[in-house]
């Protein structure tokens, strides 16, 4: 049994590290083999709930200490999360006169909390992982109020938004699964700890299935509007990370923490955006497209950004070492 667990842990580590490439590969397969993945859209909410439950299982009660020990960075991250990306999404929708469905999809992505992939990317970048986890926890637990409220305020010009309906959706697919995961870890933490290396695999598989299904169902739409949505998604994501970095500089946040902040702001829980579009805006089928494309792109851009920030981190250490040597 231990050999199986170790093997799955290694597999989980590899899949988590290369999740961007895996999403791309499965998206391509789903695009051409639509019947093989289209069925997954019937279970989008379940897959996201499973991913959020997996996230909850990875959260230690001690992780909440970050909220109290680093209030400055947590507050900056929270405010940036729920202002920068929503406003960029709204601004792009207005300035580019986007069609209703696409504008709605972009705004949904912008109003979602940070994604769990941000923690992995922060680790690869050499950023402050504890802070990244703290920001993800904070924005996720606030999502049942913040996400519906922001969508209601920003997307109301395009479509009629049911605030209570969205609150219920977010509570069901995000808050309850996360809290159940945290509770289960609290109750049987020792047993969960033995499987800690496997837990990210749950979220990886769930997110890949969600995105593959959306790509399969929206293959024709991708052919007609995919390039437009990709360009908007790239602008949205890169602007979010850059403004996240700027927020870090303005408030004099250290390099590692600024890295975590920028990644957290730029990488959204796009699986939630897809789920909300499916559950609450059935009359706007194109609204799922931005979330699906964002899911693919932000893992690519996040990996590239992580590489740049990691290189910069090494340069800073070298400069400090040289300065100390001179002294």
Coordinates of C-alpha atoms in Angstrom, one line a residue:
X1 CA 0.0 0.0 0.0
X2 CA 2.8 2.4 0.8
X3 CA 4.4 1.8 -2.6
X4 CA 1.1 2.7 -4.3
X5 CA 0.8 5.8 -2.2
X6 CA 4.4 6.9 -3.0
X7 CA 3.8 6.3 -6.7
X8 CA 0.6 8.3 -6.7
X9 CA 2.3 11.1 -4.7
X10 CA 5.1 11.3 -7.4
X11 CA 2.4 11.3 -10.1
X12 CA 0.5 14.0 -8.3
X13 CA 3.7 16.1 -8.0
X14 CA 4.5 15.8 -11.7
X15 CA 0.9 16.5 -12.9
X16 CA 0.6 19.5 -10.6
X17 CA 3.9 21.0 -11.8
X18 CA 2.9 20.6 -15.5
X19 CA -0.8 21.3 -15.1
X20 CA -0.6 23.9 -17.9
X21 CA 0.7 21.5 -20.4
X22 CA -1.8 18.8 -19.3
X23 CA -4.7 21.2 -19.7
X24 CA -3.5 22.1 -23.2
X25 CA -3.1 18.5 -24.2
X26 CA -6.6 17.5 -23.0
X27 CA -8.2 20.6 -24.5
X28 CA -6.8 19.7 -27.9
X29 CA -8.0 16.1 -27.5
X30 CA -11.4 17.3 -26.4
X31 CA -11.6 19.7 -29.3
X32 CA -11.2 16.9 -31.8
X33 CA -12.9 14.1 -29.8
X34 CA -15.9 16.0 -28.6
X35 CA -18.1 13.0 -27.7
X36 CA -15.4 11.7 -25.4
X37 CA -15.6 14.7 -23.1
X38 CA -18.9 16.5 -23.7
X39 CA -20.6 14.4 -21.0
X40 CA -18.5 16.0 -18.3
X41 CA -20.4 19.3 -18.6
X42 CA -23.3 17.6 -16.9
X43 CA -21.1 17.3 -13.8
X44 CA -19.3 20.7 -13.9
X45 CA -20.6 21.7 -10.4
X46 CA -19.6 18.3 -9.0
X47 CA -16.1 18.4 -10.4
X48 CA -15.6 21.9 -9.0
X49 CA -17.0 20.8 -5.7
X50 CA -14.6 17.9 -5.6
X51 CA -11.7 20.3 -6.5
X52 CA -12.7 22.6 -3.7
X53 CA -13.1 19.7 -1.3
X54 CA -9.5 18.7 -2.2
X55 CA -8.4 22.2 -1.5
X56 CA -10.0 22.1 1.9
X57 CA -8.3 18.8 2.7
X58 CA -4.9 20.5 2.2
X59 CA -5.6 23.4 4.5
X60 CA -4.2 23.2 8.1
X61 CA -5.9 25.2 10.8
X62 CA -2.4 26.7 11.3
X63 CA -2.7 28.2 7.8
X64 CA -5.3 30.6 9.1
X65 CA -2.6 32.1 11.4
X66 CA -1.2 33.8 8.2
X67 CA -4.3 36.0 8.2
X68 CA -3.5 37.3 11.6
X69 CA 0.3 37.3 11.5
X70 CA 0.5 39.1 8.1
X71 CA -2.6 41.3 8.0
X72 CA -1.0 43.9 5.8
X73 CA -0.3 41.6 2.9
X74 CA -3.5 39.7 3.3
X75 CA -5.6 42.9 3.2
X76 CA -3.6 44.2 0.2
X77 CA -4.2 40.9 -1.6
X78 CA -7.9 40.7 -0.7
X79 CA -8.5 44.3 -1.9
X80 CA -6.4 43.8 -5.0
X81 CA -8.2 40.5 -5.8
X82 CA -11.7 42.0 -5.7
X83 CA -10.9 45.3 -7.4
X84 CA -8.1 44.9 -10.0
X85 CA -9.4 41.9 -11.9
X86 CA -13.1 42.8 -11.8
X87 CA -12.5 46.4 -13.0
X88 CA -10.1 45.3 -15.7
X89 CA -12.8 42.8 -16.9
X90 CA -15.4 45.5 -16.9
X91 CA -13.1 48.0 -18.6
X92 CA -12.2 45.6 -21.4
X93 CA -15.8 44.7 -22.0
X94 CA -16.8 48.4 -22.3
X95 CA -13.8 49.7 -24.3
X96 CA -13.9 46.8 -26.8
X97 CA -17.7 46.7 -27.0
X98 CA -17.7 43.0 -26.4
X99 CA -20.8 40.9 -27.3
X100 CA -23.0 40.2 -24.3
X101 CA -22.0 36.6 -23.7
X102 CA -18.3 37.2 -23.9
X103 CA -18.5 40.3 -21.7
X104 CA -20.4 38.3 -19.1
X105 CA -17.9 35.5 -19.2
X106 CA -14.9 37.9 -18.9
X107 CA -16.6 39.6 -15.9
X108 CA -17.4 36.3 -14.3
X109 CA -13.7 35.4 -14.5
X110 CA -12.6 38.7 -13.1
X111 CA -15.0 38.5 -10.1
X112 CA -13.9 35.1 -9.0
X113 CA -11.5 34.4 -6.1
X114 CA -7.9 33.3 -6.6
X115 CA -7.4 29.8 -7.9
X116 CA -5.6 26.9 -6.2
X117 CA -3.1 26.8 -9.1
X118 CA -1.7 30.1 -7.8
X119 CA -0.2 28.3 -4.8
X120 CA 1.7 25.9 -7.0
X121 CA 2.9 28.6 -9.3
X122 CA 4.0 30.7 -6.3
X123 CA 6.0 27.7 -5.1
X124 CA 7.7 27.4 -8.5
X125 CA 8.4 31.1 -8.6
X126 CA 10.1 30.9 -5.2
X127 CA 7.5 33.2 -3.7
X128 CA 5.9 33.3 -0.3
X129 CA 3.7 30.1 -0.5
X130 CA 2.2 30.6 3.0
X131 CA 1.0 34.1 2.0
X132 CA -0.4 32.7 -1.2
X133 CA -2.3 30.0 0.6
X134 CA -3.6 32.6 3.1
X135 CA -4.8 34.9 0.3
X136 CA -6.5 32.0 -1.5
X137 CA -8.2 30.9 1.7
X138 CA -9.4 34.5 2.4
X139 CA -10.7 35.3 -1.0
X140 CA -12.3 31.9 -1.4
X141 CA -14.2 32.1 1.9
X142 CA -15.4 35.6 1.0
X143 CA -16.5 34.5 -2.5
X144 CA -20.1 33.6 -1.6
X145 CA -20.7 37.3 -1.0
X146 CA -18.0 39.1 -3.1
X147 CA -18.3 37.2 -6.4
X148 CA -22.2 37.5 -6.8
X149 CA -22.1 41.1 -5.6
X150 CA -19.4 42.2 -8.1
X151 CA -21.1 40.3 -11.0
X152 CA -24.4 41.9 -10.0
X153 CA -22.9 45.4 -10.1
X154 CA -20.6 45.0 -13.1
X155 CA -22.5 42.7 -15.4
X156 CA -26.0 44.2 -14.8
X157 CA -25.6 46.4 -17.8
X158 CA -25.5 43.4 -20.1
X159 CA -27.7 40.8 -18.5
X160 CA -30.1 40.3 -15.6
X161 CA -28.2 38.9 -12.6
X162 CA -29.9 36.9 -9.8
X163 CA -27.8 37.8 -6.8
X164 CA -29.5 35.2 -4.5
X165 CA -29.1 32.5 -7.1
X166 CA -25.4 33.2 -7.5
X167 CA -24.9 33.2 -3.8
X168 CA -26.5 29.8 -3.5
X169 CA -24.3 28.5 -6.4
X170 CA -21.1 29.7 -4.8
X171 CA -22.0 28.4 -1.4
X172 CA -22.8 24.9 -2.8
X173 CA -19.8 24.5 -5.1
X174 CA -17.1 26.4 -3.1
X175 CA -17.8 27.2 0.5
X176 CA -19.5 24.0 1.7
X177 CA -16.9 21.6 0.0
X178 CA -13.9 23.7 1.3
X179 CA -15.4 23.7 4.9
X180 CA -16.1 20.0 4.7
X181 CA -12.5 19.4 3.6
X182 CA -11.1 21.5 6.5
X183 CA -13.4 19.7 9.0
X184 CA -12.5 16.3 7.8
X185 CA -8.8 17.1 8.0
X186 CA -9.4 18.4 11.5
X187 CA -11.1 15.2 12.5
X188 CA -8.8 12.6 10.9
X189 CA -5.7 14.7 10.3
X190 CA -3.2 11.9 10.8
X191 CA -4.8 9.7 8.1
X192 CA -5.1 12.7 5.7
X193 CA -1.5 13.6 6.3
X194 CA -0.4 10.2 4.9
X195 CA -2.3 11.1 1.7
X196 CA -1.1 14.7 1.5
X197 CA 1.0 14.1 -1.5
X198 CA -2.0 12.7 -3.4
X199 CA -4.5 15.4 -2.6
X200 CA -3.5 17.9 -5.3
X201 CA -4.2 15.1 -7.8
X202 CA -7.9 15.4 -6.9
X203 CA -8.0 19.1 -7.9
X204 CA -5.9 18.6 -11.1
X205 CA -8.1 15.8 -12.4
X206 CA -11.3 17.8 -11.6
X207 CA -10.1 21.0 -13.2
X208 CA -8.9 19.2 -16.3
X209 CA -12.3 17.4 -16.7
X210 CA -14.2 20.7 -16.3
X211 CA -12.1 22.5 -19.0
X212 CA -12.0 19.5 -21.4
X213 CA -15.8 19.3 -21.3
X214 CA -16.3 23.0 -21.9
X215 CA -13.8 22.9 -24.9
X216 CA -15.7 19.9 -26.3
X217 CA -19.1 21.5 -26.1
X218 CA -17.8 24.9 -27.3
X219 CA -15.6 23.6 -30.1
X220 CA -17.6 25.5 -32.8
X221 CA -17.7 28.7 -30.8
X222 CA -13.9 28.4 -30.3
X223 CA -13.5 28.3 -34.1
X224 CA -15.5 31.5 -34.5
X225 CA -14.7 33.5 -31.4
X226 CA -11.7 31.7 -29.8
X227 CA -9.1 34.2 -31.1
X228 CA -11.0 37.2 -29.8
X229 CA -11.5 35.7 -26.4
X230 CA -7.9 34.5 -26.2
X231 CA -6.6 38.1 -26.9
X232 CA -9.0 39.5 -24.2
X233 CA -8.0 36.7 -21.7
X234 CA -4.3 37.5 -22.3
X235 CA -4.8 41.2 -21.7
X236 CA -6.9 40.5 -18.6
X237 CA -4.4 38.1 -17.1
X238 CA -1.2 40.0 -17.8
X239 CA -2.7 43.3 -16.7
X240 CA -3.8 41.7 -13.4
X241 CA -0.4 40.3 -12.7
X242 CA 1.3 43.6 -13.6
X243 CA -1.0 45.6 -11.4
X244 CA -0.6 43.1 -8.6
X245 CA 3.1 43.7 -8.8
X246 CA 2.5 47.5 -8.8
X247 CA 0.3 47.2 -5.7
X248 CA 3.2 45.4 -4.0
X249 CA 5.7 48.2 -4.9
X250 CA 3.3 50.9 -3.8
X251 CA 2.9 49.3 -0.4
X252 CA 6.6 48.3 -0.2
X253 CA 5.9 44.6 -0.1
X254 CA 9.0 42.4 -0.1
X255 CA 10.0 40.6 -3.3
X256 CA 8.8 37.1 -2.4
X257 CA 5.5 38.4 -1.0
X258 CA 5.1 40.7 -4.1
X259 CA 5.5 37.6 -6.3
X260 CA 2.8 35.8 -4.4
X261 CA 0.5 38.8 -4.6
X262 CA 0.9 39.3 -8.4
X263 CA 0.3 35.6 -9.0
X264 CA -2.7 35.5 -6.7
X265 CA -4.3 38.5 -8.4
X266 CA -3.6 37.3 -11.9
X267 CA -4.7 33.7 -11.5
X268 CA -8.4 33.3 -11.0
X269 CA -10.6 30.3 -10.0
X270 CA -11.9 30.1 -13.6
X271 CA -13.5 26.8 -12.9
X272 CA -15.9 28.7 -10.7
X273 CA -16.6 31.2 -13.5
X274 CA -17.5 28.3 -15.8
X275 CA -19.7 26.7 -13.2
X276 CA -21.5 30.0 -12.5
X277 CA -22.0 30.6 -16.2
X278 CA -23.5 27.2 -16.7
X279 CA -25.7 27.3 -13.7
X280 CA -27.0 30.8 -13.7
X281 CA -26.7 32.0 -17.3
X282 CA -28.0 29.2 -19.5
X283 CA -29.4 31.8 -21.9
X284 CA -25.8 33.0 -22.6
X285 CA -23.9 29.8 -23.7
X286 CA -20.8 31.7 -24.9
X287 CA -20.3 33.0 -21.3
X288 CA -18.4 29.7 -20.5
X289 CA -15.8 30.3 -23.1
X290 CA -13.7 33.0 -21.4
X291 CA -13.4 30.8 -18.3
X292 CA -12.3 27.8 -20.3
X293 CA -9.6 29.7 -22.3
X294 CA -8.5 31.5 -19.1
X295 CA -7.9 28.2 -17.4
X296 CA -5.5 27.2 -20.2
X297 CA -3.8 30.5 -20.6
X298 CA -3.2 31.5 -16.9
X299 CA -1.3 28.3 -16.3
X300 CA 1.0 29.1 -19.2
X301 CA 1.5 32.7 -18.3
X302 CA 1.9 31.8 -14.6
X303 CA 4.6 29.3 -15.4
X304 CA 6.5 31.9 -17.5
X305 CA 6.0 34.6 -14.9
X306 CA 7.3 32.2 -12.2
X307 CA 10.4 31.5 -14.2
X308 CA 11.1 35.3 -14.5
X309 CA 10.5 36.0 -10.8
X310 CA 12.6 33.0 -9.7
X311 CA 15.5 34.3 -11.9
X312 CA 15.1 37.8 -10.3
X313 CA 15.1 36.3 -6.9
X314 CA 18.4 34.6 -7.5
X315 CA 19.9 37.9 -8.8
X316 CA 18.8 39.8 -5.7
X317 CA 20.4 37.1 -3.5
X318 CA 23.6 37.4 -5.5
X319 CA 23.6 41.2 -5.2
X320 CA 23.1 40.9 -1.4
X321 CA 25.9 38.3 -1.1
X322 CA 28.3 40.6 -3.1
X323 CA 27.4 43.6 -0.9
X324 CA 28.0 41.6 2.2
X325 CA 31.3 40.4 0.9
X326 CA 32.4 44.0 0.1
X327 CA 31.4 45.1 3.6

